[in-house]
Short mmCIF file of C-alpha atoms (C1' of nucleotides) in Angstrom, two decimals:
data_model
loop_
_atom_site.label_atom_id
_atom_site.label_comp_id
_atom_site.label_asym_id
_atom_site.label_seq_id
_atom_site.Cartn_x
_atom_site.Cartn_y
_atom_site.Cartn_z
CA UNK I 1 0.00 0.00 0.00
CA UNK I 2 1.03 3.39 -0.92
CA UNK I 3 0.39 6.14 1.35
CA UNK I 4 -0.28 10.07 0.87
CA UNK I 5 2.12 10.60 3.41
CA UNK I 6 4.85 7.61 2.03
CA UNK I 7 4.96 9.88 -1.52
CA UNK I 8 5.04 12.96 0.37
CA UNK I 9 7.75 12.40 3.06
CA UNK I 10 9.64 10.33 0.09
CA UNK I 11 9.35 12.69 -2.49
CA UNK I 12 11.02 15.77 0.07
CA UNK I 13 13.72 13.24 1.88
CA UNK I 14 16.04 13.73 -1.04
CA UNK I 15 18.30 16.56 -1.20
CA UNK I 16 18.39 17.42 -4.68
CA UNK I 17 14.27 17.09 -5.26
CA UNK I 18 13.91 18.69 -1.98
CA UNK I 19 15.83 21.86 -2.81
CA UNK I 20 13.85 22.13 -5.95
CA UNK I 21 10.89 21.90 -4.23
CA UNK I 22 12.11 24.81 -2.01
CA UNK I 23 13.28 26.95 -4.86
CA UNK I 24 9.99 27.32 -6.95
CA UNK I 25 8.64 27.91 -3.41
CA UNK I 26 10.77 30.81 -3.07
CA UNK I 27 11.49 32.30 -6.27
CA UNK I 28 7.86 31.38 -7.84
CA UNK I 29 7.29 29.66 -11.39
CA UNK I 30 10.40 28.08 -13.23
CA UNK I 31 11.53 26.51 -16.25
CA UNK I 32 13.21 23.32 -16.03
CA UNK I 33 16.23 25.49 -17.51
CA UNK I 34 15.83 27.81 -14.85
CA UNK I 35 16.23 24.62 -12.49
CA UNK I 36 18.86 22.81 -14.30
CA UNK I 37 21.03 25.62 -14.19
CA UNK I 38 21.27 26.31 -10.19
CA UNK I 39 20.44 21.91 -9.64
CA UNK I 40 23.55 20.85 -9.87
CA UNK I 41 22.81 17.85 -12.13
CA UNK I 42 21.64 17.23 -15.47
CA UNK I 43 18.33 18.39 -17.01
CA UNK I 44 16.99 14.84 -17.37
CA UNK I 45 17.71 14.12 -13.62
CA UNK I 46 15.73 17.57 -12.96
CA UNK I 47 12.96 16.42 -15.26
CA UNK I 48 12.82 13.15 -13.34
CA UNK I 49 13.14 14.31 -10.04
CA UNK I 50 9.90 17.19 -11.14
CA UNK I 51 7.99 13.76 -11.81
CA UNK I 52 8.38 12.41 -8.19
CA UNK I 53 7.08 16.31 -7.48
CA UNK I 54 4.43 16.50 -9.65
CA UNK I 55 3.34 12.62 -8.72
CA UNK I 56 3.23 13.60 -4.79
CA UNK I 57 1.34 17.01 -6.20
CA UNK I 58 4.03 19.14 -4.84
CA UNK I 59 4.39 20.89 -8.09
CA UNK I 60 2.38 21.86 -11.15
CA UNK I 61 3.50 22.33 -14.50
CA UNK I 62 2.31 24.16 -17.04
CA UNK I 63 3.20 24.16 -20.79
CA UNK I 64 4.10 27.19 -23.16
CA UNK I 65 6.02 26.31 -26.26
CA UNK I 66 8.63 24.26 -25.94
CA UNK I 67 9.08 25.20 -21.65
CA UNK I 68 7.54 23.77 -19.15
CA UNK I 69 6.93 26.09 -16.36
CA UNK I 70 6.82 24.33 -12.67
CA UNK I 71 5.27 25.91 -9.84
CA UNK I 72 4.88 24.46 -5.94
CA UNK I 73 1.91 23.41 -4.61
CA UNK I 74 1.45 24.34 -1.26
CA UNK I 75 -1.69 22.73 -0.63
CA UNK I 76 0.25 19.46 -1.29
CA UNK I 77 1.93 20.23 2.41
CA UNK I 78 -1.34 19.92 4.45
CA UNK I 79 -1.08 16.58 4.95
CA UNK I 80 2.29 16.97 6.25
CA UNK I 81 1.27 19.59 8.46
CA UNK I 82 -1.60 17.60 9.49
CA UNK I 83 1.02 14.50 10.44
CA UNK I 84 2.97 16.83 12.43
CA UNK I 85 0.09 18.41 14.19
CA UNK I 86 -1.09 15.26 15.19
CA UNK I 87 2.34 13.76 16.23
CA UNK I 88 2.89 16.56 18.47
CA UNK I 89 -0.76 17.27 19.47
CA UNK I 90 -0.14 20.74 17.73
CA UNK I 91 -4.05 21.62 16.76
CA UNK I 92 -5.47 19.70 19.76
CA UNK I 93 -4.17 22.41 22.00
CA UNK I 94 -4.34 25.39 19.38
CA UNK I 95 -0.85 26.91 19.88
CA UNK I 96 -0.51 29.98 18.53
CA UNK I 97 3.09 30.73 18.11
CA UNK I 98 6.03 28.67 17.78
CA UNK I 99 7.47 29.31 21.54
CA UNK I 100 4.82 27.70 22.87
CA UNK I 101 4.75 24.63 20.45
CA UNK I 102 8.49 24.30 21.36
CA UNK I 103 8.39 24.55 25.45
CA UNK I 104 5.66 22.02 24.83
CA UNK I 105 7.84 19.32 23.20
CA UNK I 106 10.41 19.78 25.24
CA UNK I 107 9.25 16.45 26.96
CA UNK F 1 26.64 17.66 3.44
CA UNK F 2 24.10 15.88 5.65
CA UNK F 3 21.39 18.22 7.07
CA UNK F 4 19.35 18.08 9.64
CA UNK F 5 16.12 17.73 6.98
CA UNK F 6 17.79 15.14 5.10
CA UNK F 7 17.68 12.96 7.96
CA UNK F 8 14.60 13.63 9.28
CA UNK F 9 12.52 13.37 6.33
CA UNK F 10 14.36 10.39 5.35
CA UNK F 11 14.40 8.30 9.09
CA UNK F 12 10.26 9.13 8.29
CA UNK F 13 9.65 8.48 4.86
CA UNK F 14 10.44 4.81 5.32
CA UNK F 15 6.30 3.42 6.02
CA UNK F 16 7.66 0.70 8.53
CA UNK F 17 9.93 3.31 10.42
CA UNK F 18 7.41 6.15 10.37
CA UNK F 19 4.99 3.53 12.21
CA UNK F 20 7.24 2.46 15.02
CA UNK F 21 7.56 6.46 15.35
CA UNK F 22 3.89 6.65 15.45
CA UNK F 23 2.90 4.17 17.63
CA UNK F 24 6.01 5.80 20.09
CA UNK F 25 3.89 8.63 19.68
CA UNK F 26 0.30 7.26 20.64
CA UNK F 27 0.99 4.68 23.15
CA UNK F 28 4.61 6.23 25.00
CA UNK F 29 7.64 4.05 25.94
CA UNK F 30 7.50 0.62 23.98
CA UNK F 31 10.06 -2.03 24.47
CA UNK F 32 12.31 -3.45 21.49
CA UNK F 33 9.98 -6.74 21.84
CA UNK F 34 6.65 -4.75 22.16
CA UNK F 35 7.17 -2.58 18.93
CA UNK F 36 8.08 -6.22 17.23
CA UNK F 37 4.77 -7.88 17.90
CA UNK F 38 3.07 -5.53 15.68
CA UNK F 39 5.65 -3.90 13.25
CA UNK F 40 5.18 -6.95 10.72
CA UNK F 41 8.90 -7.57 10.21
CA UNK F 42 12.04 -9.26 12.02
CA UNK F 43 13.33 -8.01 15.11
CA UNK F 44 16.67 -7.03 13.77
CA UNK F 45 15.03 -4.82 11.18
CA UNK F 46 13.12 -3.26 13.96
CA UNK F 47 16.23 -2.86 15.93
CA UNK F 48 18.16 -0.87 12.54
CA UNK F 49 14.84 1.66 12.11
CA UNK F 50 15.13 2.70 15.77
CA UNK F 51 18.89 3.04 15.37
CA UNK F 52 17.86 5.48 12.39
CA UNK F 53 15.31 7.06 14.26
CA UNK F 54 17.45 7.43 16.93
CA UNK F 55 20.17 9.27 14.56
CA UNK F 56 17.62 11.75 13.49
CA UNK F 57 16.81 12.12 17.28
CA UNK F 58 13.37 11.26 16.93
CA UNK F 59 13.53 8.54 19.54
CA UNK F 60 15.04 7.96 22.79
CA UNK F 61 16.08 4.65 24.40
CA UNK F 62 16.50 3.66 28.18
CA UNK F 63 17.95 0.32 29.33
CA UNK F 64 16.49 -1.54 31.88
CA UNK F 65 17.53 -4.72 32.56
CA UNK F 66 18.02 -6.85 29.05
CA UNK F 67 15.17 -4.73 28.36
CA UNK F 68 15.76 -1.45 26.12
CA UNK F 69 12.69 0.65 26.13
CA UNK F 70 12.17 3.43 23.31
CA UNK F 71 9.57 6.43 23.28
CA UNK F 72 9.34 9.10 21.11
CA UNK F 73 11.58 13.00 21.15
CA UNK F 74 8.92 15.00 19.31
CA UNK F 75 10.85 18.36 20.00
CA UNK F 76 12.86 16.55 17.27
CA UNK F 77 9.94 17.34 14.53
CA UNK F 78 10.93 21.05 15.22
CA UNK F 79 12.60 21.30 12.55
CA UNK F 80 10.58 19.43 9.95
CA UNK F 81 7.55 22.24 11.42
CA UNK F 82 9.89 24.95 10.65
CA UNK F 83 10.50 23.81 7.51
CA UNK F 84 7.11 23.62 6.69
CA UNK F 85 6.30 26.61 7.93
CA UNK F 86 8.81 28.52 5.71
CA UNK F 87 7.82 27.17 2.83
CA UNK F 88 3.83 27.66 3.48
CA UNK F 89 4.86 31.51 4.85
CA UNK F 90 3.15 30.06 7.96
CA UNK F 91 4.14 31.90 10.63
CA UNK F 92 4.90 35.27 9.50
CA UNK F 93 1.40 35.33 8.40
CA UNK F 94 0.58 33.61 11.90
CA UNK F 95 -2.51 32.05 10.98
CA UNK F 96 -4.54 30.47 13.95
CA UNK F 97 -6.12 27.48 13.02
CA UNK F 98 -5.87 24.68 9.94
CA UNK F 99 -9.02 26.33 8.05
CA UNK F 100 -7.43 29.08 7.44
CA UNK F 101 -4.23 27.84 6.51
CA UNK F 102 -5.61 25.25 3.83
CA UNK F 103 -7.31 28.82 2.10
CA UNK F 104 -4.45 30.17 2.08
CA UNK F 105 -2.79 27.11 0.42
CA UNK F 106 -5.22 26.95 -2.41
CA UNK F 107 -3.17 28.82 -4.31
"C1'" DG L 1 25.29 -22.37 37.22
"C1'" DC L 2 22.37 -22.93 33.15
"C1'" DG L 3 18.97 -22.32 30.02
"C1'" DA L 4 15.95 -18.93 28.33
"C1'" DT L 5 15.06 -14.30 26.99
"C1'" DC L 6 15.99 -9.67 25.08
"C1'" DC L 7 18.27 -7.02 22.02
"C1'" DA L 8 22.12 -5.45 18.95
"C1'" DT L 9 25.35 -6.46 15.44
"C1'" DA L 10 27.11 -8.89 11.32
"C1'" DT L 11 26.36 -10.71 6.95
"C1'" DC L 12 23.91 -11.41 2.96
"C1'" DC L 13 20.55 -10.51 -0.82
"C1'" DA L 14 17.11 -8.36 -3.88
"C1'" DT L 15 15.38 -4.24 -5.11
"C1'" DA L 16 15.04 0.78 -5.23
"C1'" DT L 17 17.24 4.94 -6.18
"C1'" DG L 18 19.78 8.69 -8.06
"C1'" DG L 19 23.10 9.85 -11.17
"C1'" DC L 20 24.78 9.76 -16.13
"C1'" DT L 21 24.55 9.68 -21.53
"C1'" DA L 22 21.88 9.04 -25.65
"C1'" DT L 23 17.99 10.10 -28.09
"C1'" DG L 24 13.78 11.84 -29.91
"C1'" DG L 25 9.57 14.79 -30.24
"C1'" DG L 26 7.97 19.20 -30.41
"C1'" DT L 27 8.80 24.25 -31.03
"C1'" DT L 28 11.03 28.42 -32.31
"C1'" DA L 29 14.30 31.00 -35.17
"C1'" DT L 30 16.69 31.78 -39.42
"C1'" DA X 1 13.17 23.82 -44.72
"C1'" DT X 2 16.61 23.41 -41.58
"C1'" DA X 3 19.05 24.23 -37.58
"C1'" DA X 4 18.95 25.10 -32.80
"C1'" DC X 5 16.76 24.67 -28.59
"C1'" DC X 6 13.84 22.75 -24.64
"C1'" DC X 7 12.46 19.02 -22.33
"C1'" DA X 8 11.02 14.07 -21.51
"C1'" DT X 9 12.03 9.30 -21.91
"C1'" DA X 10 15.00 5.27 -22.25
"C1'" DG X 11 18.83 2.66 -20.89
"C1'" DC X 12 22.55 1.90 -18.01
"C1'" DC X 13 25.30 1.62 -13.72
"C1'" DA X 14 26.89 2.13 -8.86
"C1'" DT X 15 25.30 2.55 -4.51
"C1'" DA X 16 21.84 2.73 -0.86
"C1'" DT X 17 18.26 0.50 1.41
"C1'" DG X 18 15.13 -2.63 3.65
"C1'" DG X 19 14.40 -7.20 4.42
"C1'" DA X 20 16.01 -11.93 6.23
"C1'" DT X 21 18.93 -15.22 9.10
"C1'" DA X 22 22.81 -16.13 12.18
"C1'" DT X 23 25.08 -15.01 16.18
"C1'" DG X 24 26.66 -13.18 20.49
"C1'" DG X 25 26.51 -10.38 24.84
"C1'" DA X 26 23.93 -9.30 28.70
"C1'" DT X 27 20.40 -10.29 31.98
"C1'" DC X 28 16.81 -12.80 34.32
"C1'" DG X 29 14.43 -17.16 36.22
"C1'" DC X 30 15.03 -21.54 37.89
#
DNA sequence: GCGATCCATATCCATATGGCTATGGGTTAT
DNA sequence: ATAACCCATAGCCATATGGATATGGATCGC
């Protein structure tokens, strides 16, 4: 069986993937150029790794001639953030900033 | 470089080592031979996830006896929430409850 | 003391994974 | 029309990974 979270947690646990998922969070809508040329590796290991992204929904893409344009898709996170929050009891208790979260897991 | 991310979203995207990290989670301190019983595979694998978890920090162990008893660090998800966080724009838009933050993420 | 129990480590194996190069389809420019 | 460009797919390969079994050290019960 194949989980939401499984894709989602394996799609962001590698470093390359997970730094073009950051990226196009950052710096908005990018050609696979675009991320080729800051990746680090070659185009078709950026194309591939977009495919594990666009599989888990973390990305979009969007064609216009011969580019593809990738975008993040935040909404792909809530799950994520939903994991968490239950994991640390997060919503249950409704804290509002991140001091609070943090005194709270310390034990 | 090994970062802090790469292991944590790694020790968790593994499905058998993000249960034993669950069920630390739900039910507290589990012994090696308790976490077996229902994990579905060998004790020695059992025994390698929790080292892994234990590498991200995610678990803790205390030995007692021949017994070695595990439960769960979740001030170790900190940084997978800050991540998170970043990338949604989370907390500098400090929004108070999941509704509001799954608007937001709808584009 | 001795066997049984608990757990960690060592070894092995099959598969998954992440990188590369080669290639080809589609699109734009000349 | 033809060349150049952008990107995806197809192989290929080395390594990482998750599983199993075998084993051994430590501890408890008898």
């Amino acid at each position: 069986m194949q989980t939401t979270h499984d894709t989602l947690f394996r799609a962001l646990a590698d470093p390359t993937r997970r730094a073009l998922f950051e990226r196009l969070c950052r710096d908005g809508e990018k050609t696979v150029g675009d991320l080729t040329a800051r990746a680090g590796v070659s185009q078709p290991v950026v194309s591939k790794h977009l495919v594990v992204l666009k599989q888990a929904g973390l990305v979009r893409d969007r064609h216009e001639g011969r580019h593809t344009h990738y975008s993040a898709q935040l909404r792909a996170l809530a799950p994520l953030i939903d994991w968490t929050s239950q994991m640390t009891g997060f919503w249950e208790n409704r804290f509002d900033d991140l001091e609070n979260l943090l005194k709270r897991m310390d034990q």
